[in-house]
Each structure stands twice: as structure tokens, then as C-alpha cells.
Amino acid sequence: MESQRGLLFIALLVVSFLLFQQWQVDNAPQQPVETETATTSPTQSGDDDFIPQASEQAPATQTSEEKGGIVTLSSDVLELKVDTRGGDIVAAKLLEFETEQGSGQAMPILTSDGYTYVAQSGLIGAQGDATRNGRAIYAADKTEYQISGDELVVDLTYQNNDINYVKRFTLVRGKYDVAVEYIVDNNSAANASVQLYGQLKQDTYIEDDGSMFMPTYRGAAYSTSESRYEKLPFDDIEDTNLNIKTKAGWVGMLQHYFVSAWVPNPSTTNDIYTQYLGAKGQAVIGFKQPSVIVTPGNSETLTATFYVGPKDQDSLAEIANGLDLTVEYGILWFISQPLFWLLIKIQGLVVNWGLAIICITIVVKTIMYPLTKTQYSSMAKMRKIQPKMTALKERYGDDRQKMSQAMMELYKKEKVNPAGGCLPLLVQMPIFLALYWVFIESVELRHAPFALWITDLSSQDPYYVLPLLMGASMFLMQKLQPNMATDPMQQKMMQWMPVFFTVFFLWFPSGLVLYWLVSNVITIIQMLIIFRSIEKADEKANAKSAKK
């Protein structure tokens, strides 16, 4: 290989291509689905609701035209809008997160205003609160509930045929997981069969804020006892209905930095299913717990957990096995996770996330110094024989075959390995990519300020100062390195490489550009130290030779 910089250039071109491919797969805007004529199936209740099929279904006791009201549940971090028709969560806002930095508007996740993204739950079965033709209309004491202590407990009630139903929501201060309980009190003379389900329904044509350089995923995901985490794009839901039976598990909908998920009772064996509602262009993913028999005069409580909030890895890991994997670091997760852990620890000491990035860069470059020394020592040897290589170029001109043979003989004579610096470069590339995913996936960096004009390390530099400085640092590094390319076209590509990279980095998160800039500055310092030490060693060797 003629140039280690050529390897770097090719590697990042491949990385850019792979990122573009992933963006095309996961985040290309979905086209709105044309409305089609569809008949209501046994598992669908009108156009507004999808109810999973149960083994036993009661005759219709009400009509789907009945409408409920909206009840607002608020904690210190979460605001939920619950429709008393079915007790569905039709809107959710994260009070600690802004839509745009400085906007003062809470981040909406679930919504039914303009497009549909809701969390539904209910009871199916012979005595369930949902039938083929309608949903239960629950009653509430108030229309607004505000947390005052450590938790907020809100009961919605419904009665049908001597059976009392209580749908209970419990919000805890500082937490984004909501306990959802169904208390079924059977006052009838016969057994009551009920089955709890929970599902998420979302329009599939919603555009995400991803780009080629910041690919993000909007779609479904689920977990089973055999697979801790599986993504399920909307296209796959449209093609095939999922139907899996598993112990525990969970279902969710993902977007950049945030997730909503239903987590059924982990002690039960549950059915995970999907459905595509073609007439609405909506995807549904949900779970069903096993049927429960409530004997006359007794009551049973069916439970599940609903989470809507940021992709906080520690919190998600406590709620369900594999739920933390929604913070997706890709195939390099085993590198990204310890780097993220180290970044969190450093930030806890220095407070500022920008300083934390600088510190983690210093730590990584210090650990990688032995490999860096090997890489640039090889470069120094190549630079040392540069005059001889120039002479070979003048001697053989455009005869590439003879030129290559002469260069190989020169390498052998001078004991120089032209690929000696490639291995350190290949080792450093995965670390860069792992940090890349840490910076674009970690919600902790969202709207995190650094200094001066850098107010959000998760978005691009608004004035492009960091990318330009990064490009300048690459140009300086290029000047310090020997140019091994013999092909004029390759030489021009190497000369333009800092420009190419600067253009790439214009759209990268400023936190990542900051890392790359600091890394380049440290590398330049290390290069100067390494080259100077080699020069001193050569001077001493020449002095000893002169004395002899």
C-alpha cells in the first residue's frame, strides 16, 4: 500500500457509504399510504381502534360511536392525556425536554393531533372491557391530576353486568415508567374471563429528523426470551403480521433519543403481535397476556408497565431485560458501552459535556499512544527514504512496473515496511466509529452546551467553526507526513482529502467534530515528539558512526 492516508480516505469513504445505506434502509421518509377500501376484521373495531383477537369474545354491549373525555395526569417529568374511552394514552409530553433548545415547549412523544401515535390497552375475553363494536367508557373523579407527593395514583372506573373494572395509573416522581393495573371485581354468579393487552399505534409516514450523516431510526422493536432486541421497521409490519409467544418480553416504538414501550408482567407467557391498518397507514405492535379467570365474589389484578421517555440506559435496564438496547450502538456496541460509561464518569467530575469529550479524547489518545508511536515511526522511516524514492521516480518516469520493483527493493534494503502504520490506523477507526454512535445515540448529549456558540453538542456547529478548524488540523497533519503516492491522481486526492473531510464534518454533531479536532491536535503534538525523538536517535547514531 502506497499511502496510509489513502487507507484512511478509503476507510472513511466506506464508512460514509455504509451510513448512507443504513439511512436509506431505516430513515428514508415513508410515502403516505393511499387510502384503500377495507372491511372490518374480527380483530378490528372500526377505523379508530385496533383490538387484538381473543380466544373468547363477548357479544357487543355498546356502540363505537360513544365518546369519552380527556383526563390529564401530570408528574414532575411527565404529562399524559388519557381518553376515558378505553383509557388509552393519546398524548404524552416530557416536561424536562424541549422540542427545540430554548423554545420552552415540552417535548411531545405520543399525540393524536395531526398524526397518530398512541398507547392503547384494555381487556379482551368474554368479560373484557373491549368488544367487537366498542370500547368501555371509563369514569374519572376529575379531569386533571397533579402529583403532590412521591407518586400519583389515578383510578378510572367502569361497570358492566355486575363486574366492576378499575384501570389504575401510577406515576412516580422523577420517573418515566407508568404502572398500569386492571382490577377486575366479579360480583356476578359466573366466572369472568379477561385477558390484558397493550399496544402502540403509529402513522407510518411520519418523517424523522435523520440525515445521511446522522442516521436515526423510527419504527418498532420488540424483545423475546430468545432475542433480547429486534428492530421491526414499518415496512416489515406492512408485509407480515408478527405472532410470537414468549416468556416476559416487551414491545416498543423508537425514535431518535426517545422510546415508548409496553412491558407485560415478566412472570407470564405473552403473545407479541403486529398489525398493519392499511386504510389508515398505521402500524400496530402489542402484547397479550394469558387469560385470567375471575371467580364469582373475587377480584384479580392484571398488571403491565408503560414507559415513555428518553433512552436512559440505566433506567431502561431496570424496567425490562434488553430495553436498554434501544440505545443502539450497532456492531461496535462492546466498544461504545465502555466509552459511554467512561464519558458519564468524566462528565460527573467536570460537569461540562464538552470538557468531558476533550478529557475522553485525551484518555483514548494516551491509551493508543504505543500504536500511534508505531504508526508514525513507520512514517518517519518512510520520510527518511523520501529522497531516494524521488530519485527512483525521476529514473523510471512513467514505467510503473519497474518503479514498483525498485521501490520494493528499496524497502527491503532499508528495512522499511510501507504498511507498518496500517494496523494502528485500523485499530483506531473502530474507536472513532464507536464514539460516533455514542455521540448521536446518547440522549444525555441532546441540547448539552459546551461554550460560546456551541450550545448543543448533538447538533452541527451553526457557524462551522469546528469543522473548519478540524480541516486545518488535517491539512497540518498532512504536511507533517511524507507523501508516498506515486500516481498523480492519487496525489491530488490526498491533497484534497482535508477539504473532503471538512465538507463531511459540516453536518456531523459538534461533539463528534470536537473529539476529532482535539484528537488531531493531540496527534500533531505526538507526531512532533515522535519525529523529534527519532531525529535525536539518528543524530546520536551518526555521531557514533563518525567517531568510529
Coordinates of C-alpha atoms in Angstrom, one line a residue:
M1 CA 0.0 0.0 0.0
E2 CA 1.5 3.3 -1.1
S3 CA -0.1 5.6 1.5
Q4 CA -1.6 5.1 4.9
R5 CA -3.6 8.2 4.3
G6 CA -5.0 6.5 1.3
L7 CA -6.2 3.8 3.6
L8 CA -7.8 6.3 5.9
F9 CA -9.5 8.0 3.0
I10 CA -10.9 4.7 1.6
A11 CA -12.0 3.6 5.1
L12 CA -14.0 6.8 5.7
L13 CA -15.5 6.7 2.3
V14 CA -16.7 3.1 3.0
V15 CA -18.0 4.3 6.4
S16 CA -19.9 7.2 4.7
F17 CA -21.3 4.8 2.2
L18 CA -22.4 2.3 4.9
L19 CA -24.0 5.2 6.9
F20 CA -25.8 6.3 3.8
Q21 CA -27.1 2.8 3.1
Q22 CA -28.3 2.5 6.7
W23 CA -30.0 5.8 6.4
Q24 CA -31.8 4.6 3.3
V25 CA -32.9 1.4 5.0
D26 CA -34.0 2.9 8.3
N27 CA -34.9 6.5 7.8
A28 CA -35.9 7.4 4.2
P29 CA -39.2 9.2 4.6
Q30 CA -42.1 6.8 4.1
Q31 CA -44.6 7.8 1.4
P32 CA -48.2 8.2 2.7
V33 CA -50.2 5.1 2.1
E34 CA -53.1 5.5 -0.3
T35 CA -56.5 5.0 1.3
E36 CA -57.9 1.7 0.4
T37 CA -61.3 0.1 0.9
A38 CA -61.1 -2.4 3.8
T39 CA -63.7 -4.4 5.7
T40 CA -63.5 -4.6 9.4
S41 CA -61.9 -7.8 10.5
P42 CA -62.8 -9.7 13.8
T43 CA -59.7 -8.1 15.3
Q44 CA -60.5 -4.5 14.3
S45 CA -63.1 -2.3 15.9
G46 CA -64.0 0.5 13.5
D47 CA -61.4 2.9 12.0
D48 CA -60.3 4.3 15.3
D49 CA -59.2 1.3 17.3
F50 CA -57.5 -2.0 16.8
I51 CA -58.3 -4.7 19.3
P52 CA -56.3 -7.9 19.3
Q53 CA -58.2 -11.1 18.7
A54 CA -59.0 -13.1 21.7
S55 CA -60.0 -16.8 22.0
E56 CA -63.3 -15.7 23.5
Q57 CA -65.2 -12.6 22.6
A58 CA -68.4 -11.2 24.2
P59 CA -71.4 -10.0 22.2
A60 CA -71.5 -6.3 21.6
T61 CA -72.8 -4.3 24.6
Q62 CA -72.2 -0.8 23.3
T63 CA -71.6 1.1 20.1
S64 CA -68.3 2.5 18.9
E65 CA -69.9 5.9 18.4
E66 CA -69.8 6.6 22.2
K67 CA -67.1 9.1 23.0
G68 CA -65.2 9.8 26.2
G69 CA -63.4 12.8 27.6
I70 CA -59.7 13.6 28.2
V71 CA -58.1 13.3 31.7
T72 CA -54.7 14.9 32.3
L73 CA -52.2 13.2 34.6
S74 CA -49.0 15.1 35.4
S75 CA -45.9 14.3 37.4
D76 CA -42.8 16.5 37.6
V77 CA -41.4 15.0 34.4
L78 CA -44.3 13.6 32.5
E79 CA -47.7 14.8 31.3
L80 CA -50.2 12.2 30.0
K81 CA -53.5 12.7 28.3
V82 CA -55.9 9.8 28.8
D83 CA -59.0 9.2 26.8
T84 CA -61.8 7.8 29.1
R85 CA -63.0 5.9 26.1
G86 CA -60.9 2.7 26.6
G87 CA -58.5 4.5 29.0
D88 CA -55.9 5.0 26.2
I89 CA -52.9 7.3 26.5
V90 CA -53.5 9.6 23.5
A91 CA -50.8 12.2 24.3
A92 CA -47.6 12.3 26.3
K93 CA -45.1 15.2 26.9
L94 CA -41.7 15.0 28.5
L95 CA -41.6 18.1 30.7
E96 CA -37.8 18.0 31.2
F97 CA -37.1 18.0 27.5
E98 CA -37.7 20.8 25.0
T99 CA -38.7 20.4 21.3
E100 CA -36.0 22.9 20.3
Q101 CA -33.4 24.3 22.6
G102 CA -34.7 27.4 24.3
S103 CA -38.2 27.0 22.9
G104 CA -39.7 26.4 26.4
Q105 CA -42.1 23.8 24.9
A106 CA -42.2 20.3 26.4
M107 CA -41.2 17.5 24.0
P108 CA -44.3 15.6 22.7
I109 CA -43.9 11.9 22.1
L110 CA -47.4 10.5 21.9
T111 CA -50.0 12.5 20.1
S112 CA -53.3 12.3 18.3
D113 CA -53.2 15.8 16.9
G114 CA -52.3 15.9 13.2
Y115 CA -50.9 12.4 13.2
T116 CA -51.5 9.3 15.4
Y117 CA -49.1 7.9 17.9
V118 CA -50.9 6.5 20.9
A119 CA -50.6 3.8 23.6
Q120 CA -53.7 1.6 23.9
S121 CA -54.5 -1.0 26.5
G122 CA -57.6 -2.9 27.6
L123 CA -59.2 -6.2 28.5
I124 CA -60.4 -8.7 25.9
G125 CA -62.1 -12.0 26.5
A126 CA -65.7 -13.0 27.3
Q127 CA -65.9 -10.4 30.1
G128 CA -63.4 -7.9 28.8
D129 CA -63.9 -4.1 28.6
A130 CA -63.5 -4.2 24.9
T131 CA -65.8 -5.8 22.4
R132 CA -66.1 -6.1 18.6
N133 CA -68.1 -2.9 18.4
G134 CA -66.8 -0.6 21.1
R135 CA -64.6 0.3 24.0
A136 CA -65.5 0.9 27.6
I137 CA -66.3 4.4 28.7
Y138 CA -64.5 4.9 32.0
A139 CA -65.4 7.5 34.6
A140 CA -62.9 9.7 36.5
D141 CA -63.4 12.0 39.5
K142 CA -61.6 14.9 37.9
T143 CA -60.2 16.0 34.6
E144 CA -56.8 17.0 35.9
Y145 CA -54.5 15.3 38.3
Q146 CA -51.2 16.7 39.6
I147 CA -48.6 14.8 41.6
S148 CA -48.1 16.2 45.1
G149 CA -46.1 13.6 46.9
D150 CA -43.8 10.9 45.7
E151 CA -46.4 9.3 43.5
L152 CA -49.7 9.9 41.8
V153 CA -52.4 7.2 41.7
V154 CA -55.4 7.7 39.4
D155 CA -58.3 5.3 39.1
L156 CA -60.7 5.2 36.2
T157 CA -63.8 3.1 36.8
Y158 CA -66.3 1.1 34.7
Q159 CA -69.1 -1.3 35.4
N160 CA -70.8 -3.8 33.2
N161 CA -73.0 -6.8 34.1
D162 CA -72.2 -6.9 37.8
I163 CA -68.5 -6.7 37.1
N164 CA -66.5 -3.7 38.3
Y165 CA -63.4 -2.6 36.4
V166 CA -60.7 -0.2 37.7
K167 CA -58.0 1.0 35.4
R168 CA -55.3 2.4 37.6
F169 CA -52.3 4.6 36.5
T170 CA -49.4 5.2 38.9
L171 CA -46.9 7.9 38.2
V172 CA -43.7 8.2 40.3
R173 CA -41.8 11.4 40.8
G174 CA -38.8 11.7 38.6
K175 CA -39.7 8.5 36.6
Y176 CA -41.0 7.9 33.1
D177 CA -42.4 4.4 33.6
V178 CA -46.1 4.2 34.5
A179 CA -47.7 1.2 36.3
V180 CA -50.9 0.3 34.6
E181 CA -53.2 -2.0 36.5
Y182 CA -56.6 -3.6 35.8
I183 CA -58.6 -4.6 38.9
V184 CA -61.5 -6.8 38.0
D185 CA -64.1 -7.3 40.7
N186 CA -66.5 -10.1 39.8
N187 CA -69.9 -9.6 41.6
S188 CA -71.7 -11.9 39.2
A189 CA -72.7 -15.5 39.6
A190 CA -70.5 -16.8 36.8
N191 CA -66.8 -16.9 36.1
A192 CA -65.3 -13.9 34.3
S193 CA -62.6 -14.4 31.6
V194 CA -60.4 -11.5 30.9
Q195 CA -57.1 -11.0 29.0
L196 CA -54.9 -7.9 29.2
Y197 CA -53.4 -6.4 26.1
G198 CA -51.3 -3.3 25.5
Q199 CA -50.2 -1.9 22.1
L200 CA -48.7 1.1 20.4
K201 CA -50.2 2.5 17.2
Q202 CA -48.4 5.0 14.9
D203 CA -48.8 6.5 11.5
T204 CA -46.0 5.1 9.3
Y205 CA -45.4 8.1 7.1
I206 CA -44.0 10.4 9.8
E207 CA -40.7 11.9 8.7
D208 CA -37.8 11.7 11.1
D209 CA -35.0 14.2 11.6
G210 CA -32.3 11.8 10.4
S211 CA -29.8 12.6 7.7
M212 CA -27.0 10.7 5.9
F213 CA -24.5 11.9 8.5
M214 CA -26.8 11.4 11.5
P215 CA -28.8 8.3 10.7
T216 CA -31.6 7.6 13.1
Y217 CA -34.4 5.0 13.3
R218 CA -38.1 5.5 13.7
G219 CA -40.0 2.2 13.9
A220 CA -41.0 -0.7 16.1
A221 CA -38.9 -3.0 18.2
Y222 CA -39.6 -6.0 20.5
S223 CA -37.9 -8.5 22.8
T224 CA -38.4 -12.2 23.4
S225 CA -36.8 -14.8 25.6
E226 CA -34.7 -15.8 22.6
S227 CA -33.8 -12.4 21.3
R228 CA -33.2 -9.5 23.7
Y229 CA -33.7 -6.9 21.0
E230 CA -35.1 -6.9 17.5
K231 CA -35.9 -3.9 15.3
L232 CA -39.1 -4.2 13.2
P233 CA -39.4 -1.4 10.5
F234 CA -42.8 -0.3 9.5
D235 CA -42.3 -1.9 6.0
D236 CA -41.9 -5.3 7.7
I237 CA -45.1 -4.8 9.7
E238 CA -46.9 -3.9 6.5
D239 CA -45.6 -7.1 4.8
T240 CA -46.2 -9.7 7.5
N241 CA -48.0 -9.9 10.8
L242 CA -45.8 -10.9 13.7
N243 CA -47.1 -13.5 16.1
I244 CA -44.7 -14.8 18.8
K245 CA -45.3 -16.4 22.1
T246 CA -42.6 -15.7 24.7
K247 CA -41.9 -15.5 28.4
A248 CA -41.8 -11.9 29.5
G249 CA -40.7 -9.7 26.6
W250 CA -41.7 -6.2 25.6
V251 CA -42.8 -4.1 22.6
G252 CA -41.9 -0.6 21.7
M253 CA -41.7 2.3 19.2
L254 CA -38.4 4.0 18.7
Q255 CA -37.3 7.4 17.6
H256 CA -34.1 9.5 18.0
Y257 CA -33.3 9.8 21.7
F258 CA -36.8 8.6 22.9
V259 CA -38.8 5.4 23.2
S260 CA -42.2 4.2 24.2
A261 CA -42.7 0.7 25.3
W262 CA -45.2 -1.7 26.9
V263 CA -43.7 -4.2 29.3
P264 CA -46.0 -7.0 30.3
N265 CA -45.9 -9.0 33.5
P266 CA -42.4 -10.7 33.4
S267 CA -43.8 -13.8 35.1
T268 CA -46.3 -14.6 32.3
T269 CA -46.0 -16.1 28.9
N270 CA -47.2 -13.5 26.5
D271 CA -48.2 -13.1 22.8
I272 CA -46.4 -10.4 20.8
Y273 CA -48.2 -9.4 17.7
T274 CA -48.2 -6.7 14.9
Q275 CA -50.9 -5.5 12.6
Y276 CA -50.9 -3.0 9.7
L277 CA -54.0 -0.9 9.3
G278 CA -53.9 -0.2 5.5
A279 CA -56.9 2.1 5.4
K280 CA -55.1 4.5 7.9
G281 CA -51.5 3.7 7.0
Q282 CA -50.8 2.8 10.7
A283 CA -48.6 0.2 12.3
V284 CA -49.6 -1.6 15.5
I285 CA -47.3 -3.6 17.8
G286 CA -48.6 -5.1 21.0
F287 CA -48.7 -7.9 23.5
K288 CA -51.4 -10.1 25.1
Q289 CA -51.0 -11.7 28.5
P290 CA -52.7 -15.1 29.3
S291 CA -56.4 -15.2 30.1
V292 CA -57.3 -14.9 33.7
I293 CA -60.4 -16.4 35.3
V294 CA -62.1 -14.3 38.0
T295 CA -64.4 -16.5 40.1
P296 CA -67.7 -15.1 41.5
G297 CA -67.2 -12.9 44.5
N298 CA -63.5 -12.5 43.9
S299 CA -61.2 -10.0 42.2
E300 CA -58.0 -10.2 40.2
T301 CA -55.4 -7.6 39.3
L302 CA -53.6 -7.7 35.9
T303 CA -50.5 -5.5 35.6
A304 CA -48.2 -4.1 32.9
T305 CA -45.7 -1.2 32.7
F306 CA -45.7 1.6 30.2
Y307 CA -42.6 3.6 29.5
V308 CA -42.5 6.8 27.5
G309 CA -39.3 8.9 27.8
P310 CA -35.7 9.3 27.0
K311 CA -33.4 6.4 26.1
D312 CA -31.7 6.4 29.6
Q313 CA -29.8 3.2 29.6
D314 CA -29.7 2.7 33.4
S315 CA -33.5 3.3 33.8
L316 CA -34.4 1.1 30.8
A317 CA -32.2 -1.8 32.0
E318 CA -34.1 -1.8 35.3
I319 CA -37.5 -1.9 33.7
A320 CA -37.0 -4.8 31.3
N321 CA -34.3 -7.1 30.0
G322 CA -32.9 -5.7 26.8
L323 CA -34.9 -2.5 26.8
D324 CA -31.6 -0.6 27.2
L325 CA -30.5 -1.9 23.8
T326 CA -32.9 0.6 22.2
V327 CA -29.8 2.9 22.6
E328 CA -28.4 1.3 19.6
Y329 CA -24.6 1.4 19.1
G330 CA -24.5 -1.1 16.2
I331 CA -21.9 -3.8 15.8
L332 CA -19.4 -1.9 17.9
W333 CA -21.6 -1.8 21.0
F334 CA -18.9 -3.6 23.0
I335 CA -16.6 -0.6 22.5
S336 CA -19.3 2.1 22.7
Q337 CA -20.8 1.0 26.0
P338 CA -17.5 1.3 28.0
L339 CA -16.7 4.5 26.2
F340 CA -20.1 5.8 27.2
W341 CA -19.6 4.7 30.8
L342 CA -16.2 6.5 30.9
L343 CA -17.8 9.6 29.4
I344 CA -20.5 9.6 32.1
K345 CA -17.9 9.3 34.8
I346 CA -15.8 12.1 33.4
Q347 CA -18.8 14.3 33.0
G348 CA -19.7 13.7 36.6
L349 CA -16.3 15.3 37.6
V350 CA -16.0 18.1 35.0
V351 CA -19.8 18.8 34.7
N352 CA -19.5 20.3 31.2
W353 CA -20.1 17.7 28.4
G354 CA -17.7 19.5 26.0
L355 CA -14.9 19.2 28.6
A356 CA -15.9 15.6 29.1
I357 CA -15.4 14.9 25.4
I358 CA -12.0 16.6 25.5
C359 CA -11.0 14.6 28.5
I360 CA -12.1 11.3 27.0
T361 CA -10.2 12.2 23.8
I362 CA -7.0 12.7 25.9
V363 CA -7.6 9.3 27.7
V364 CA -8.2 7.5 24.4
K365 CA -5.2 9.0 22.7
T366 CA -3.0 8.3 25.7
I367 CA -4.0 4.6 25.7
M368 CA -3.4 4.5 22.0
Y369 CA 0.0 6.2 22.1
P370 CA 2.0 3.0 21.7
L371 CA 0.2 2.2 18.5
T372 CA 0.5 5.8 17.4
K373 CA 4.2 5.7 18.0
T374 CA 4.5 2.6 15.9
Q375 CA 2.4 4.2 13.1
Y376 CA 4.4 7.5 13.0
S377 CA 7.8 5.8 13.5
S378 CA 7.0 3.9 10.3
M379 CA 6.1 7.2 8.7
A380 CA 9.3 8.7 9.8
K381 CA 11.3 5.9 8.2
M382 CA 9.3 6.4 5.0
R383 CA 10.1 10.1 5.1
K384 CA 13.8 9.4 5.6
I385 CA 13.9 7.4 2.4
Q386 CA 11.8 10.0 0.5
P387 CA 14.8 11.5 -1.4
K388 CA 15.7 8.0 -2.7
M389 CA 12.1 7.4 -3.8
T390 CA 12.1 10.8 -5.6
A391 CA 15.3 9.7 -7.4
L392 CA 13.6 6.4 -8.4
K393 CA 10.6 8.4 -9.8
E394 CA 13.0 10.5 -11.9
R395 CA 14.8 7.4 -13.1
Y396 CA 11.9 5.3 -14.1
G397 CA 9.4 8.0 -15.0
D398 CA 6.1 6.5 -16.1
D399 CA 7.2 2.9 -16.1
R400 CA 5.1 1.8 -13.2
Q401 CA 6.2 -1.8 -13.2
K402 CA 9.9 -1.0 -12.9
M403 CA 9.1 1.7 -10.4
S404 CA 7.2 -0.8 -8.2
Q405 CA 10.0 -3.3 -8.4
A406 CA 12.6 -0.7 -7.5
M407 CA 10.5 0.6 -4.5
M408 CA 10.2 -3.0 -3.1
E409 CA 14.0 -3.4 -3.4
L410 CA 14.5 -0.1 -1.6
Y411 CA 12.0 -1.1 1.2
K412 CA 13.9 -4.4 1.6
K413 CA 17.3 -2.7 1.7
E414 CA 16.3 0.0 4.1
K415 CA 14.2 -2.5 6.2
V416 CA 11.1 -0.3 5.9
N417 CA 7.6 -1.7 6.0
P418 CA 5.3 0.6 4.0
A419 CA 2.3 -0.9 5.7
G420 CA 3.8 -0.6 9.1
G421 CA 1.4 2.1 10.2
C422 CA -1.8 0.5 8.8
L423 CA -2.6 -1.7 11.8
P424 CA -2.6 1.2 14.3
L425 CA -4.9 3.0 11.9
L426 CA -7.3 0.1 11.6
V427 CA -7.4 -0.2 15.4
Q428 CA -8.2 3.5 15.9
M429 CA -11.0 3.5 13.3
P430 CA -13.4 1.3 15.3
I431 CA -12.9 3.6 18.3
F432 CA -13.8 6.6 16.2
L433 CA -16.9 4.9 14.9
A434 CA -17.9 3.7 18.4
L435 CA -17.6 7.3 19.7
Y436 CA -19.6 8.4 16.7
W437 CA -22.6 6.2 17.8
V438 CA -22.2 7.3 21.4
F439 CA -22.5 11.0 20.4
I440 CA -25.5 10.5 18.1
E441 CA -27.4 8.0 20.3
S442 CA -26.9 9.2 23.9
V443 CA -29.8 11.4 25.0
E444 CA -27.5 12.9 27.6
L445 CA -25.8 14.9 24.9
R446 CA -29.0 16.3 23.5
H447 CA -29.0 20.1 23.9
A448 CA -25.9 19.8 26.0
P449 CA -23.9 23.0 25.8
F450 CA -20.1 23.4 25.6
A451 CA -19.0 27.0 25.4
L452 CA -19.5 30.2 23.4
W453 CA -21.6 29.4 20.3
I454 CA -21.7 25.6 20.8
T455 CA -24.9 25.3 22.7
D456 CA -25.9 21.8 21.6
L457 CA -23.2 19.1 21.2
S458 CA -25.7 16.8 19.5
S459 CA -26.2 19.1 16.5
Q460 CA -23.9 20.6 13.9
D461 CA -21.8 23.7 14.6
P462 CA -24.1 26.6 13.5
Y463 CA -21.1 28.6 12.3
Y464 CA -19.0 25.7 11.0
V465 CA -16.0 26.9 13.1
L466 CA -15.1 23.5 14.5
P467 CA -15.3 21.7 11.1
L468 CA -13.0 24.4 9.6
L469 CA -10.5 24.1 12.4
M470 CA -10.7 20.3 12.1
G471 CA -9.9 20.7 8.3
A472 CA -7.0 23.0 9.1
S473 CA -5.6 20.4 11.6
M474 CA -5.9 17.7 9.0
F475 CA -4.0 19.9 6.5
L476 CA -1.2 20.4 9.0
M477 CA -1.0 16.7 9.7
Q478 CA -0.8 16.1 6.0
K479 CA 2.2 18.5 5.7
L480 CA 4.0 16.7 8.5
Q481 CA 3.5 13.3 6.9
P482 CA 5.5 12.0 3.9
N483 CA 3.6 11.7 0.6
M484 CA 4.1 8.2 -0.7
A485 CA 1.7 8.3 -3.5
T486 CA 3.3 7.9 -7.0
D487 CA 0.2 8.3 -9.0
P488 CA -0.6 12.0 -9.8
M489 CA -4.4 11.4 -9.4
Q490 CA -3.8 9.8 -6.0
Q491 CA -1.6 12.7 -5.0
K492 CA -4.3 15.2 -5.9
M493 CA -6.9 13.1 -3.9
M494 CA -4.6 13.2 -0.9
Q495 CA -4.2 16.9 -1.2
W496 CA -7.9 17.4 -1.4
M497 CA -8.7 15.0 1.4
P498 CA -8.8 17.7 4.2
V499 CA -11.3 19.6 2.1
F500 CA -13.4 16.4 1.6
F501 CA -13.4 15.7 5.3
T502 CA -14.2 19.3 6.2
V503 CA -17.3 19.1 4.0
F504 CA -18.3 15.7 5.6
F505 CA -17.9 17.1 9.1
L506 CA -20.0 20.2 8.4
W507 CA -23.1 18.1 9.2
F508 CA -21.7 16.0 12.0
P509 CA -22.7 16.5 15.6
S510 CA -20.4 19.2 17.0
G511 CA -19.5 16.9 19.9
L512 CA -18.0 14.5 17.4
V513 CA -16.2 17.2 15.5
L514 CA -14.8 18.5 18.8
Y515 CA -13.5 15.0 19.5
W516 CA -11.9 14.7 16.1
L517 CA -10.3 18.2 16.3
V518 CA -8.8 17.6 19.7
S519 CA -7.7 14.1 18.6
N520 CA -5.9 15.8 15.6
V521 CA -4.3 18.4 17.8
I522 CA -3.0 15.7 20.2
T523 CA -1.8 13.6 17.2
I524 CA 0.1 16.6 15.8
I525 CA 1.8 17.0 19.2
Q526 CA 2.6 13.3 19.3
M527 CA 3.9 13.3 15.8
L528 CA 6.3 16.2 16.6
I529 CA 7.5 14.4 19.7
I530 CA 8.0 11.1 17.9
F531 CA 9.7 12.6 14.9
R532 CA 12.0 14.7 17.1
S533 CA 13.0 11.6 19.2
I534 CA 13.8 9.7 16.0
E535 CA 15.9 12.6 14.7
K536 CA 17.8 12.7 18.0
A537 CA 18.3 8.9 17.8
D538 CA 19.6 9.3 14.3
E539 CA 22.0 12.1 15.3
K540 CA 23.4 10.0 18.1
A541 CA 23.8 7.1 15.8
N542 CA 25.6 9.2 13.2
A543 CA 27.8 10.7 15.8
K544 CA 28.9 7.2 17.0
S545 CA 29.5 6.2 13.4
A546 CA 31.6 9.3 12.8
K547 CA 33.8 8.5 15.9
K548 CA 34.4 5.0 14.5

